[in-house]
Amino acid sequence: QHGNPPDSVTNNPFEDISELEYLMERLTPADRVVMMLHYAEGYSREEVAHLTGTSRSAVKMRAFRAKRYLQKMWKTRHGT
């Protein structure tokens, strides 16, 4: 489970959701769309590429970059 935030940092899942929403807002719009379509909506990388008019490799890189940013910011804010 390396790199993943704990299930609950604050013991209040609603605060954790608000924190994640705050961090998601800091992503570029293109990165945020990829994260929402792929992870929240469940579209495959191929489907996200088609929907956004980009390549599968661009989707993969955006998701990687966004996840790395979110993990870094989560750790910075929570010390975990």
GROMACS .gro file of C-alpha atoms in nm:
model
   80
    1GLN     CA    1   0.000   0.000   0.000
    2HIS     CA    2   0.285   0.238  -0.062
    3GLY     CA    3   0.192   0.586  -0.173
    4ASN     CA    4  -0.178   0.557  -0.094
    5PRO     CA    5  -0.335   0.785   0.167
    6PRO     CA    6  -0.480   0.605   0.467
    7ASP     CA    7  -0.851   0.525   0.465
    8SER     CA    8  -0.914   0.799   0.717
    9VAL     CA    9  -0.680   1.066   0.841
   10THR     CA   10  -0.927   1.270   1.041
   11ASN     CA   11  -1.160   0.989   1.153
   12ASN     CA   12  -1.425   1.186   0.968
   13PRO     CA   13  -1.463   1.062   0.611
   14PHE     CA   14  -1.647   1.381   0.511
   15GLU     CA   15  -1.343   1.591   0.605
   16ASP     CA   16  -1.121   1.357   0.401
   17ILE     CA   17  -1.354   1.394   0.101
   18SER     CA   18  -1.346   1.772   0.135
   19GLU     CA   19  -0.967   1.758   0.150
   20LEU     CA   20  -0.951   1.544  -0.164
   21GLU     CA   21  -1.188   1.782  -0.345
   22TYR     CA   22  -0.966   2.075  -0.239
   23LEU     CA   23  -0.657   1.898  -0.377
   24MET     CA   24  -0.835   1.796  -0.698
   25GLU     CA   25  -0.916   2.162  -0.761
   26ARG     CA   26  -0.542   2.233  -0.765
   27LEU     CA   27  -0.485   2.001  -1.063
   28THR     CA   28  -0.479   2.141  -1.414
   29PRO     CA   29  -0.822   2.117  -1.577
   30ALA     CA   30  -0.697   1.850  -1.820
   31ASP     CA   31  -0.548   1.639  -1.540
   32ARG     CA   32  -0.863   1.677  -1.331
   33VAL     CA   33  -1.083   1.559  -1.621
   34VAL     CA   34  -0.866   1.250  -1.670
   35MET     CA   35  -0.879   1.167  -1.299
   36MET     CA   36  -1.254   1.213  -1.281
   37LEU     CA   37  -1.331   1.012  -1.593
   38HIS     CA   38  -1.089   0.728  -1.521
   39TYR     CA   39  -1.102   0.690  -1.142
   40ALA     CA   40  -1.440   0.837  -1.043
   41GLU     CA   41  -1.646   0.740  -1.347
   42GLY     CA   42  -1.462   0.419  -1.431
   43TYR     CA   43  -1.381   0.482  -1.797
   44SER     CA   44  -1.084   0.295  -1.942
   45ARG     CA   45  -0.779   0.488  -2.058
   46GLU     CA   46  -0.884   0.423  -2.417
   47GLU     CA   47  -1.231   0.563  -2.350
   48VAL     CA   48  -1.087   0.869  -2.173
   49ALA     CA   49  -0.853   0.927  -2.468
   50HIS     CA   50  -1.147   0.913  -2.707
   51LEU     CA   51  -1.364   1.141  -2.492
   52THR     CA   52  -1.089   1.400  -2.448
   53GLY     CA   53  -0.946   1.380  -2.798
   54THR     CA   54  -0.601   1.282  -2.675
   55SER     CA   55  -0.385   0.972  -2.701
   56ARG     CA   56  -0.390   0.681  -2.456
   57SER     CA   57  -0.029   0.762  -2.363
   58ALA     CA   58  -0.126   1.123  -2.285
   59VAL     CA   59  -0.407   0.997  -2.059
   60LYS     CA   60  -0.167   0.759  -1.885
   61MET     CA   61   0.087   1.039  -1.827
   62ARG     CA   62  -0.178   1.283  -1.701
   63ALA     CA   63  -0.312   1.024  -1.456
   64PHE     CA   64   0.041   0.939  -1.336
   65ARG     CA   65   0.131   1.305  -1.289
   66ALA     CA   66  -0.196   1.387  -1.113
   67LYS     CA   67  -0.173   1.089  -0.877
   68ARG     CA   68   0.187   1.177  -0.789
   69TYR     CA   69   0.085   1.538  -0.718
   70LEU     CA   70  -0.214   1.435  -0.505
   71GLN     CA   71  -0.005   1.188  -0.304
   72LYS     CA   72   0.267   1.448  -0.245
   73MET     CA   73   0.019   1.713  -0.137
   74TRP     CA   74  -0.169   1.470   0.089
   75LYS     CA   75   0.156   1.374   0.262
   76THR     CA   76   0.259   1.739   0.292
   77ARG     CA   77  -0.070   1.836   0.450
   78HIS     CA   78  -0.107   1.531   0.677
   79GLY     CA   79   0.249   1.417   0.739
   80THR     CA   80   0.174   1.060   0.634
   0.00000   0.00000   0.00000
